[in-house]
PDB file of C-alpha atoms in Angstrom:
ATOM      1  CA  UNK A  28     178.149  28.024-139.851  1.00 59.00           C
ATOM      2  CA  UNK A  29     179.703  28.922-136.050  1.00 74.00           C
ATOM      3  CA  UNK A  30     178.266  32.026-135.109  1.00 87.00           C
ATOM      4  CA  UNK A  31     179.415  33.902-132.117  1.00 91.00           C
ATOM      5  CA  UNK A  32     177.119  34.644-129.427  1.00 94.00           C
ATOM      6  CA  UNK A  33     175.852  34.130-125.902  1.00 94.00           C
ATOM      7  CA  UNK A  34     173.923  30.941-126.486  1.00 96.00           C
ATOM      8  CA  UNK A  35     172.238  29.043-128.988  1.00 96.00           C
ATOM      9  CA  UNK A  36     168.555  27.497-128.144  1.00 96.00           C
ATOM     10  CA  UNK A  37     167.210  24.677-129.974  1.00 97.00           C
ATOM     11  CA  UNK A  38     163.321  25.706-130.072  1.00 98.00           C
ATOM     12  CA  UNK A  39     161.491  22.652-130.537  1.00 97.00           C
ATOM     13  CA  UNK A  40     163.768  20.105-128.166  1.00 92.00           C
ATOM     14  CA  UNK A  41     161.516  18.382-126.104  1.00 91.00           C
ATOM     15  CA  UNK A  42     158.265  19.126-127.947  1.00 96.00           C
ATOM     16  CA  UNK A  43     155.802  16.090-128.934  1.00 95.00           C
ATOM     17  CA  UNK A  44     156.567  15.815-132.560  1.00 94.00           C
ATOM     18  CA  UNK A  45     158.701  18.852-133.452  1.00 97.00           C
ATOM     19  CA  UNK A  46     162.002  17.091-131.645  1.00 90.00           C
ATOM     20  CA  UNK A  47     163.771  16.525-135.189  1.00 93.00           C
ATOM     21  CA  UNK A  48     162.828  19.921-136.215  1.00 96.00           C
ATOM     22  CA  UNK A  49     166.540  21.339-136.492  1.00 91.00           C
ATOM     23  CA  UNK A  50     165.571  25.311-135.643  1.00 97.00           C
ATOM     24  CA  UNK A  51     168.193  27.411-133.976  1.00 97.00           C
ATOM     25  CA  UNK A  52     167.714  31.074-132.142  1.00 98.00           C
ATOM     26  CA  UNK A  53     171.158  32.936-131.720  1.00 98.00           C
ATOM     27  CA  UNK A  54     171.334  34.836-128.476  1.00 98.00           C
ATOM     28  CA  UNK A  55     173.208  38.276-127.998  1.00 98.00           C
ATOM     29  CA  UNK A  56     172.984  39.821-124.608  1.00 98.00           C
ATOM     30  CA  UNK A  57     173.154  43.604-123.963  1.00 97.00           C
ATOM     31  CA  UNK A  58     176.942  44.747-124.346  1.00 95.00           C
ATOM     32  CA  UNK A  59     175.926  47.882-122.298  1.00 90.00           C
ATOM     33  CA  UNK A  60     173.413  48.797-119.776  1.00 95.00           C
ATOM     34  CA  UNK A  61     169.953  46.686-120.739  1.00 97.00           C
ATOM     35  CA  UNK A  62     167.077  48.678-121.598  1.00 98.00           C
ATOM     36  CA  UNK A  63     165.038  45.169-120.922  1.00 98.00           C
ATOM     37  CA  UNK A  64     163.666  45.830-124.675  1.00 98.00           C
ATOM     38  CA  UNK A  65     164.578  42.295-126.968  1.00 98.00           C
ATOM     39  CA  UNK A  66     164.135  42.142-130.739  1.00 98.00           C
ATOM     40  CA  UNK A  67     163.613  38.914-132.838  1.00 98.00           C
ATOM     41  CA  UNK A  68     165.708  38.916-136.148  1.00 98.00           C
ATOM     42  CA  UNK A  69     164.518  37.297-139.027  1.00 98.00           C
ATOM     43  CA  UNK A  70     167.463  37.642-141.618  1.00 98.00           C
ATOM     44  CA  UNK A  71     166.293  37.349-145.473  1.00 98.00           C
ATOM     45  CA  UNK A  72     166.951  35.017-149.008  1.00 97.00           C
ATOM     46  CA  UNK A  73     163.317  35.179-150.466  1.00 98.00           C
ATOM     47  CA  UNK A  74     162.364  32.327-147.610  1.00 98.00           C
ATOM     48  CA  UNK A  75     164.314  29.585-149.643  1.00 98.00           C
ATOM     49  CA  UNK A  76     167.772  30.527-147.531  1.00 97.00           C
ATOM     50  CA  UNK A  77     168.968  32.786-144.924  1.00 97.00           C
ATOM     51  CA  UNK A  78     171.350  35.610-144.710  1.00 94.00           C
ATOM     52  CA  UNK A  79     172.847  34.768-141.364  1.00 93.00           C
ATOM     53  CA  UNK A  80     176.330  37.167-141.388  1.00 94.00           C
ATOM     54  CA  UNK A  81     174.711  40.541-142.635  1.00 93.00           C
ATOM     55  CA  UNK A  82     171.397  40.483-142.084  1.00 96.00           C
ATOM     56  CA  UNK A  83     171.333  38.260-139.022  1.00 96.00           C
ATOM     57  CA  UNK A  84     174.760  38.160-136.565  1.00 96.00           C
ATOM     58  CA  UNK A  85     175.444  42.135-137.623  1.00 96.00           C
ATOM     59  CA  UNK A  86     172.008  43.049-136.487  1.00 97.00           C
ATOM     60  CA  UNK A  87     172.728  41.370-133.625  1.00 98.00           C
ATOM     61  CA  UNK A  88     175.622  42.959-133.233  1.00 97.00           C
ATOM     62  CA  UNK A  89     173.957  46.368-133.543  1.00 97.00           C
ATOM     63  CA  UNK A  90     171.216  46.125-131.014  1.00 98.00           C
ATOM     64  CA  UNK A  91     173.692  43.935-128.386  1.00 98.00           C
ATOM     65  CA  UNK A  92     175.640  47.296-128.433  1.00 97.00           C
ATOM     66  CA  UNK A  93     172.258  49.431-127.507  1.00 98.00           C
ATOM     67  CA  UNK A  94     171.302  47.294-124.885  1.00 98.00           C
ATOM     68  CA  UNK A  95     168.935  45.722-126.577  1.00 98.00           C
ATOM     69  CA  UNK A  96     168.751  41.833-126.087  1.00 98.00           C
ATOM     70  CA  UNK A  97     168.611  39.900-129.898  1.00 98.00           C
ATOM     71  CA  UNK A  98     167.297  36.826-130.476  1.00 98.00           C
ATOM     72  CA  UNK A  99     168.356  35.645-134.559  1.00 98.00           C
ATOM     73  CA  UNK A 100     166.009  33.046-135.362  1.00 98.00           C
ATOM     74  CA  UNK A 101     167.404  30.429-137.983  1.00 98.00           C
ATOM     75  CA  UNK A 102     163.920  29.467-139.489  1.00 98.00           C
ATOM     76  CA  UNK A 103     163.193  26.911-141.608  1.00 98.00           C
ATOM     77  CA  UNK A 104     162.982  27.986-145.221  1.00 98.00           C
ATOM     78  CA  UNK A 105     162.150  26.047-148.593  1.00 98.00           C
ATOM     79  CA  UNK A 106     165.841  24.986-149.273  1.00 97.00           C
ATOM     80  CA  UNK A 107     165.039  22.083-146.891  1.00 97.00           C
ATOM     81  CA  UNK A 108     161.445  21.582-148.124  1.00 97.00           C
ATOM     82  CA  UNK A 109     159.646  24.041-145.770  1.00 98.00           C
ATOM     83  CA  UNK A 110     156.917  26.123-146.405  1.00 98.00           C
ATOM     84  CA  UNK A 111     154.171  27.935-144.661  1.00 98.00           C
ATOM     85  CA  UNK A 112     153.101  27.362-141.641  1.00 98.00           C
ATOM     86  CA  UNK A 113     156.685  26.149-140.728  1.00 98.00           C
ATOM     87  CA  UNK A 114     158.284  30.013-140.792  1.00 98.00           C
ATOM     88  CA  UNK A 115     155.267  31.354-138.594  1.00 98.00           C
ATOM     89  CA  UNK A 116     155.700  28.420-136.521  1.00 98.00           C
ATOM     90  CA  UNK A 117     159.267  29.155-135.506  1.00 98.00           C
ATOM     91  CA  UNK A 118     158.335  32.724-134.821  1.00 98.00           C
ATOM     92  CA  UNK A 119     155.875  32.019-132.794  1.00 98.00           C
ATOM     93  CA  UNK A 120     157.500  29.387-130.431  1.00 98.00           C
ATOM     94  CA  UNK A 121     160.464  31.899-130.597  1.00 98.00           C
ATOM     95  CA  UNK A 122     158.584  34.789-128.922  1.00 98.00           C
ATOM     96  CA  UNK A 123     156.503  32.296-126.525  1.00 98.00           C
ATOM     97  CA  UNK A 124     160.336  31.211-125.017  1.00 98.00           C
ATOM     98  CA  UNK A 125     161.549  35.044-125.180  1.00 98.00           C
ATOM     99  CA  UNK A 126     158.491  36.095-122.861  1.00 98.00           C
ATOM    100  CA  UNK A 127     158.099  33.388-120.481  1.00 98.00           C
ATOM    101  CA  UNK A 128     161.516  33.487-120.216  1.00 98.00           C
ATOM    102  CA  UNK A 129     162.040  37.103-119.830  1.00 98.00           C
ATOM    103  CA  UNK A 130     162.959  37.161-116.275  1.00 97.00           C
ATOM    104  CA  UNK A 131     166.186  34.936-116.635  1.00 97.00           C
ATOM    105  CA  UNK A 132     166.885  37.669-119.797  1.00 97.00           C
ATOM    106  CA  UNK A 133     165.824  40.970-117.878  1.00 98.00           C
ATOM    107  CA  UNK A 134     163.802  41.314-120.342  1.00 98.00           C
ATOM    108  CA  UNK A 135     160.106  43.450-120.417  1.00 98.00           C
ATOM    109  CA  UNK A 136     157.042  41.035-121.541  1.00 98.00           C
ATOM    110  CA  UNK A 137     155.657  44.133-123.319  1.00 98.00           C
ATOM    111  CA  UNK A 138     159.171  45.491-125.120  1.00 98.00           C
ATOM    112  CA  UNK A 139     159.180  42.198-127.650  1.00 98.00           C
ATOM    113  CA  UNK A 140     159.662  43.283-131.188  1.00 98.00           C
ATOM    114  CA  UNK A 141     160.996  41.942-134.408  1.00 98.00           C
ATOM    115  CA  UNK A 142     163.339  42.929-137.569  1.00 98.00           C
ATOM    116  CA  UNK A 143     163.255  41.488-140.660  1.00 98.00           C
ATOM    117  CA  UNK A 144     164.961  41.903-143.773  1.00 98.00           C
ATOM    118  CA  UNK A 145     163.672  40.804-147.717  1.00 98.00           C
ATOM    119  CA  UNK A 146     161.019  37.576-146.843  1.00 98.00           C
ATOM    120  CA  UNK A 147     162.405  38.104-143.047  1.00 98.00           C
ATOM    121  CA  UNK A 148     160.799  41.429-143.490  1.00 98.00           C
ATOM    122  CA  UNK A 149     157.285  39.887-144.474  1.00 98.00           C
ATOM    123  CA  UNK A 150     157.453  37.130-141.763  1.00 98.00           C
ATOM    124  CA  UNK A 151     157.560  40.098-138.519  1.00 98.00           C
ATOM    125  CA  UNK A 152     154.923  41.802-140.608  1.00 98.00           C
ATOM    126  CA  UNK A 153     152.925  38.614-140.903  1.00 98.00           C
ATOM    127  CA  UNK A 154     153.899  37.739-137.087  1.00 98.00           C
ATOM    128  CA  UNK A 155     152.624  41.333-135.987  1.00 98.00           C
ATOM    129  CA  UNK A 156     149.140  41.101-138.359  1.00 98.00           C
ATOM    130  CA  UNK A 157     148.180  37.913-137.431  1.00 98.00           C
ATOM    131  CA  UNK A 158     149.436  37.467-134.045  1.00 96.00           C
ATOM    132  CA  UNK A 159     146.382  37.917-132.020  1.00 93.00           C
ATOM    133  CA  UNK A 160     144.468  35.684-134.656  1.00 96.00           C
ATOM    134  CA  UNK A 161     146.560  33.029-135.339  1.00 97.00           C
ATOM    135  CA  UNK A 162     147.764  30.455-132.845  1.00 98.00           C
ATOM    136  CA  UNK A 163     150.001  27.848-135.258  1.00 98.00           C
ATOM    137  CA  UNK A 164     151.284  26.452-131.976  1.00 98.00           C
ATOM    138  CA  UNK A 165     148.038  25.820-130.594  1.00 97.00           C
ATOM    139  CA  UNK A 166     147.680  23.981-133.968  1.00 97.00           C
ATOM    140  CA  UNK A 167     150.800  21.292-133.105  1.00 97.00           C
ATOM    141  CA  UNK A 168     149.843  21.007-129.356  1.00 96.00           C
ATOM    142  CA  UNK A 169     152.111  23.718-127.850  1.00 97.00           C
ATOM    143  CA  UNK A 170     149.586  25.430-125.227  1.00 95.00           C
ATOM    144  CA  UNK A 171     150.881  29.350-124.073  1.00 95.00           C
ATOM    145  CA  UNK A 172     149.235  32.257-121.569  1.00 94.00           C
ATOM    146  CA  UNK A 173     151.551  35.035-123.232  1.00 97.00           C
ATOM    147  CA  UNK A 174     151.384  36.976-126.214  1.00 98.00           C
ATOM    148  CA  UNK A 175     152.365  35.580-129.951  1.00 98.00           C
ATOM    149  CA  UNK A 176     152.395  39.100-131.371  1.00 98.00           C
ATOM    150  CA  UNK A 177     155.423  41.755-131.092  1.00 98.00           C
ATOM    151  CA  UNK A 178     155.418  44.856-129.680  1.00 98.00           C
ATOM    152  CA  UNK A 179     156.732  46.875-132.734  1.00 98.00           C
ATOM    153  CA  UNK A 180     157.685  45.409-135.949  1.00 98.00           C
ATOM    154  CA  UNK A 181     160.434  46.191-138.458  1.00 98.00           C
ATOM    155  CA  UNK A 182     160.739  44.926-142.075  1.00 98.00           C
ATOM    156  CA  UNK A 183     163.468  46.296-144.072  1.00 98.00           C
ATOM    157  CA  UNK A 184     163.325  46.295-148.100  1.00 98.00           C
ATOM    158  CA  UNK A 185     160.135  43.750-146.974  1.00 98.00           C
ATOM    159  CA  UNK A 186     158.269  41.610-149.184  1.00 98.00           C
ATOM    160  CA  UNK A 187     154.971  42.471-148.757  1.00 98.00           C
ATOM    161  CA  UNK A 188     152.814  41.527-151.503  1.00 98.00           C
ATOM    162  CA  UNK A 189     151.629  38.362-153.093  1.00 98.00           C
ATOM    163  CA  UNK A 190     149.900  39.944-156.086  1.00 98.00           C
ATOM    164  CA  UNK A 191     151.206  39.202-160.150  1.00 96.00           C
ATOM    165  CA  UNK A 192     151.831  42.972-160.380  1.00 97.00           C
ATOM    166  CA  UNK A 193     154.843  43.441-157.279  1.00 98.00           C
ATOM    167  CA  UNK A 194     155.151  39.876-156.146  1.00 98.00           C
ATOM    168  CA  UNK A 195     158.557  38.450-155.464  1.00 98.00           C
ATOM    169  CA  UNK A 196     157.699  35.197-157.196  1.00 97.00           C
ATOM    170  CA  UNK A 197     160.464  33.295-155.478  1.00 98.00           C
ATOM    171  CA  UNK A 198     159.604  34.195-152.032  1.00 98.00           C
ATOM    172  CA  UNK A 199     155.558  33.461-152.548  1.00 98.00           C
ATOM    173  CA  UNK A 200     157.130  30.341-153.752  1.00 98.00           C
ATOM    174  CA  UNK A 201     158.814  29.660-151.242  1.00 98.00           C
ATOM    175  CA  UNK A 202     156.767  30.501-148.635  1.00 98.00           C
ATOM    176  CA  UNK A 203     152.920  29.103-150.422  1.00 98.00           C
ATOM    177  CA  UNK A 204     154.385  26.708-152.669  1.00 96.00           C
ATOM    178  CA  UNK A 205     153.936  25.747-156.486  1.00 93.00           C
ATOM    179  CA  UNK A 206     150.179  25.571-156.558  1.00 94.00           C
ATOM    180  CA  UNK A 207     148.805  27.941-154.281  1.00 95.00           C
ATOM    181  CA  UNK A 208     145.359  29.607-154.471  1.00 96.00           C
ATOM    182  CA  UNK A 209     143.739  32.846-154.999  1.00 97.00           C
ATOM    183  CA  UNK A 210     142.618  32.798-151.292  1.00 97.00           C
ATOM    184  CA  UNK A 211     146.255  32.348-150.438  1.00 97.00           C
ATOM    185  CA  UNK A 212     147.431  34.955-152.770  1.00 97.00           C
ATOM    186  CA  UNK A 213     145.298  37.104-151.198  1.00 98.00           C
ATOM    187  CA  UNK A 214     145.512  36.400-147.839  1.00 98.00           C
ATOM    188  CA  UNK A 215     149.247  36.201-147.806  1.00 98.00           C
ATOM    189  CA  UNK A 216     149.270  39.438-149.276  1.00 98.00           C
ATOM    190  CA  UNK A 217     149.938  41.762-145.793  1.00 98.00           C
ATOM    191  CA  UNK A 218     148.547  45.288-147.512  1.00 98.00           C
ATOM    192  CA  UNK A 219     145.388  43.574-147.779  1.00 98.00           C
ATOM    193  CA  UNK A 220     145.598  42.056-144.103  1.00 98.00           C
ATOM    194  CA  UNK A 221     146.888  44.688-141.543  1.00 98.00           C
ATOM    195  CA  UNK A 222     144.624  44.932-138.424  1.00 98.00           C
ATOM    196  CA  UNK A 223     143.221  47.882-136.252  1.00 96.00           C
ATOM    197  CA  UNK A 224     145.477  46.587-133.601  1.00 96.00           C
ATOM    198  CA  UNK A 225     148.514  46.442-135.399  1.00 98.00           C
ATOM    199  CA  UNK A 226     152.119  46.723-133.770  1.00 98.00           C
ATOM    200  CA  UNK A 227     153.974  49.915-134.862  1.00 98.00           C
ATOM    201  CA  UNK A 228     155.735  49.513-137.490  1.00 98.00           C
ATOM    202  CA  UNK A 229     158.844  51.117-138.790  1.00 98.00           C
ATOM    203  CA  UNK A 230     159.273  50.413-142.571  1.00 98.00           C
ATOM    204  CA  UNK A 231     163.195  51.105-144.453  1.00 98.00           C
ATOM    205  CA  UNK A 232     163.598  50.524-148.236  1.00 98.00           C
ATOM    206  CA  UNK A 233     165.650  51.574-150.885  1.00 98.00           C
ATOM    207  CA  UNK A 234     163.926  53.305-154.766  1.00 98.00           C
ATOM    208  CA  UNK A 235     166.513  51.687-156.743  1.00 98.00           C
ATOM    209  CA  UNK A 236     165.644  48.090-154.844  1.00 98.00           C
ATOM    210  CA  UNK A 237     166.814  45.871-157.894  1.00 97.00           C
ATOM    211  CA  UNK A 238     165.494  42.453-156.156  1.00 98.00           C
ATOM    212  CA  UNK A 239     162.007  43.015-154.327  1.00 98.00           C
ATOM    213  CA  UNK A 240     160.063  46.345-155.879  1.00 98.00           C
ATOM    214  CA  UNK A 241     160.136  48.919-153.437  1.00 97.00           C
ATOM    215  CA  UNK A 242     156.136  49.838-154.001  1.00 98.00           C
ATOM    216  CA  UNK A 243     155.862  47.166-151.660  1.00 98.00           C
ATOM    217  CA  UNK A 244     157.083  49.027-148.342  1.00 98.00           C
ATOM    218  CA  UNK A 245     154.575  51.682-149.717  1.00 98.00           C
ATOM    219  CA  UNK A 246     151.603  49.500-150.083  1.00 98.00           C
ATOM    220  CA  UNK A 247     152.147  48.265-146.948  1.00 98.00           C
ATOM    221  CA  UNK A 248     152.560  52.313-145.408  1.00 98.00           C
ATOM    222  CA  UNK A 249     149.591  53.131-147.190  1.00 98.00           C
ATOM    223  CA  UNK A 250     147.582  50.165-145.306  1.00 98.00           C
ATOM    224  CA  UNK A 251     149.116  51.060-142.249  1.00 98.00           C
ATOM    225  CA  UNK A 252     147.645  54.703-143.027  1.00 98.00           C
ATOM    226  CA  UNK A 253     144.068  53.363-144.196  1.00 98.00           C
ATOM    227  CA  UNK A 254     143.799  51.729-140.596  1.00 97.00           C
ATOM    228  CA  UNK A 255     145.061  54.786-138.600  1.00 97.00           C
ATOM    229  CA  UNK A 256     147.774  52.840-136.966  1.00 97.00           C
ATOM    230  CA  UNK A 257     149.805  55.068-134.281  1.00 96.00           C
ATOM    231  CA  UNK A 258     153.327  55.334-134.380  1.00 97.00           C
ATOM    232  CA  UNK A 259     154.505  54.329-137.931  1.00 97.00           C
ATOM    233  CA  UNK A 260     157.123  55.432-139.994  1.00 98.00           C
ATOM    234  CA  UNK A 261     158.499  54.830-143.768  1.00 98.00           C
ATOM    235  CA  UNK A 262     161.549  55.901-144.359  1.00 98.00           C
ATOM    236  CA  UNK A 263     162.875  55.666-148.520  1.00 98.00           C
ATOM    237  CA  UNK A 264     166.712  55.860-148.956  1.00 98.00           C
ATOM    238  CA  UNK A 265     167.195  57.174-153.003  1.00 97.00           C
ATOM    239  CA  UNK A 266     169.872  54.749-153.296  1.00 98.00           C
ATOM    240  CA  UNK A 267     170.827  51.406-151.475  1.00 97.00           C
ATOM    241  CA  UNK A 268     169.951  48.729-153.728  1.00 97.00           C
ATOM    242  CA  UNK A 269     168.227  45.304-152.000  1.00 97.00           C
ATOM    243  CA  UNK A 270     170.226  43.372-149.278  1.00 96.00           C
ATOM    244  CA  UNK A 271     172.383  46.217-147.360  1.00 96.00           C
ATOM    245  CA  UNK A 272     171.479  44.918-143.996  1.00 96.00           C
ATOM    246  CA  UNK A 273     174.022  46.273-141.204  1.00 95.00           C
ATOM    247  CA  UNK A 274     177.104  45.958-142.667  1.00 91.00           C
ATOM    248  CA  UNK A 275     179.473  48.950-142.764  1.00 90.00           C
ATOM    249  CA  UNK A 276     178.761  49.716-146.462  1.00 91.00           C
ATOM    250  CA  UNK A 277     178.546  52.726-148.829  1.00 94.00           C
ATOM    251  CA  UNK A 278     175.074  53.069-148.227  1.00 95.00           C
ATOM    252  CA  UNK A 279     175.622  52.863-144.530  1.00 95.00           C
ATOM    253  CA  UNK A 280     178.456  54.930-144.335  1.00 95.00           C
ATOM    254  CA  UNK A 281     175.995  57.652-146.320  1.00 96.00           C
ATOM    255  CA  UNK A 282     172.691  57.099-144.407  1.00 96.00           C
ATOM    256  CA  UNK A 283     173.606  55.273-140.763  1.00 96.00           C
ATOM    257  CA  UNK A 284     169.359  54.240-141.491  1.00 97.00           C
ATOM    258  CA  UNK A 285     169.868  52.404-137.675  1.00 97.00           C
ATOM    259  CA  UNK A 286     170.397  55.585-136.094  1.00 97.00           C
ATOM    260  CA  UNK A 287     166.961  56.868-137.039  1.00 98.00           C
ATOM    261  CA  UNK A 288     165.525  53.403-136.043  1.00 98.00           C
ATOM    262  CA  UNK A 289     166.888  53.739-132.489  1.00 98.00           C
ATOM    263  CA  UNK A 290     165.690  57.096-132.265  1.00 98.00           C
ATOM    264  CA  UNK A 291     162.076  55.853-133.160  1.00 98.00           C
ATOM    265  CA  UNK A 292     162.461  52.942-130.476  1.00 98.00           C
ATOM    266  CA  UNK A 293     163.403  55.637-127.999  1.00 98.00           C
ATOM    267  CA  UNK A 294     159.994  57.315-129.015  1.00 98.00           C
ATOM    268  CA  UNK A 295     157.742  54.503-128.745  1.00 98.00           C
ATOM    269  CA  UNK A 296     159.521  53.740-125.318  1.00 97.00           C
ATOM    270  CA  UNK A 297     160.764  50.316-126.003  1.00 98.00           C
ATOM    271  CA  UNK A 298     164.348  51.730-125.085  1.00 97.00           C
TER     272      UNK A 298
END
């Protein structure tokens, strides 16, 4: 699929190993003045496939017009056999080439956050919760001196969960596997996993969500809660259904949900 942007970076050329990894970050510079904040997109499709037109190039889109630089990270999902650590893995060596290359970008080391949308949405969740415990590229030989955890996260209509009662059984999976185990139920779970230091976190989902059950985004709010973390905000549309991304839709047409994102970047100071 051609996707137009600024320029396309093969993450894992050149690294012992990982060189016929096939994983592909989209970049869209700032269309207007640049704020030197940068967001990762992680577009959804219950980590089996990827929603690269709404989810992914119209975000891009979007926060290319704010000044905001956009990576859209192509991760590897189950359709091609993948499954954890391989999504956190792309992440990770995706925010390690944003920051140490944030001088050729103008971007800020310390205005690096994430969107994700459906399973996108639990991967920056996962990426900002375990971030400052979990080093999967120190685990294939990749050494870094910056940060592996974003500044502010976003999941839209996220999976969260990995428990019977809300689970989205084809993301867990997906992402775990056929045979996974309690521990990995659990600790895959991110309501049961968010830390004191946790990025702020902007949560969007709709009631009427007819693919992933929208008591997830509220599980998630009411960890975020429990642990006192500072500048968080869930915002639940009455209507939208699961999968409206940035497209110009009915439901964005009605509820423009970016706006109020941007506004809450403004007051975290990230633009």
């Amino acid at each position: 699929m051609k996707i137009k942007c600024d320029e396309t970076i093969s993450i894992w050329g050149g690294v012992p190993g990982m060189e016929k990894e096939e994983t592909f970050v989209y970049v869209f510079r700032p269309a207007t003045q640049n704020t030197g904040a940068a967001v990762i997109i992680c577009p959804g499709g219950s980590y089996h496939h990827l929603d690269m037109i709404n989810e992914g190039y119209m975000s891009g889109k979007w926060f290319s017009s704010i000044g905001v630089t956009a990576f859209m990270l192509c991760y590897r999902t189950a359709e091609f056999g993948y499954h954890h650590p391989a999504m956190l893995q792309d992440f990770q060596r995706t925010i390690q080439l944003v920051r140490e290359n944030a001088d050729d970008y103008g971007i800020d080391v310390n205005k690096v956050g994430a969107i994700g949308y459906s399973a996108g949405g639990h991967l920056v969740a996962m990426a900002g919760e375990f971030g400052g415990t979990v080093d999967e590229l120190a685990k294939i030989g990749v050494k870094t001196k910056v940060s592996l955890r974003p500044n502010f996260v976003v999941p839209v209509y996220p999976v969260v969960s990995m428990q019977d009662d809300i689970a989205h059984q084809w993301s867990r999976k997906s992402l775990l596997g056929k045979h996974y185990t309690k521990e990995q139920q659990d600790a895959f779970s991110l309501e049961m996993q968010v830390p004191s230091d946790m990025p702020p976190t902007f949560i969007v989902v709709a009631k009427d969500d007819n693919v992933v059950k929208y008591e997830n985004s509220l599980r998630l709010n009411e960890a975020l809660e429990a642990k006192k973390i500072k500048n968080c905000k869930l915002t639940v549309y009455d209507w939208g259904k699961h999968g409206f991304g940035m497209q110009k839709t009915k439901f964005m047409k009605a509820f423009h949900w970016n706006e109020p994102l941007k506004e809450w970047m403004h007051g975290i100071k990230m633009i």
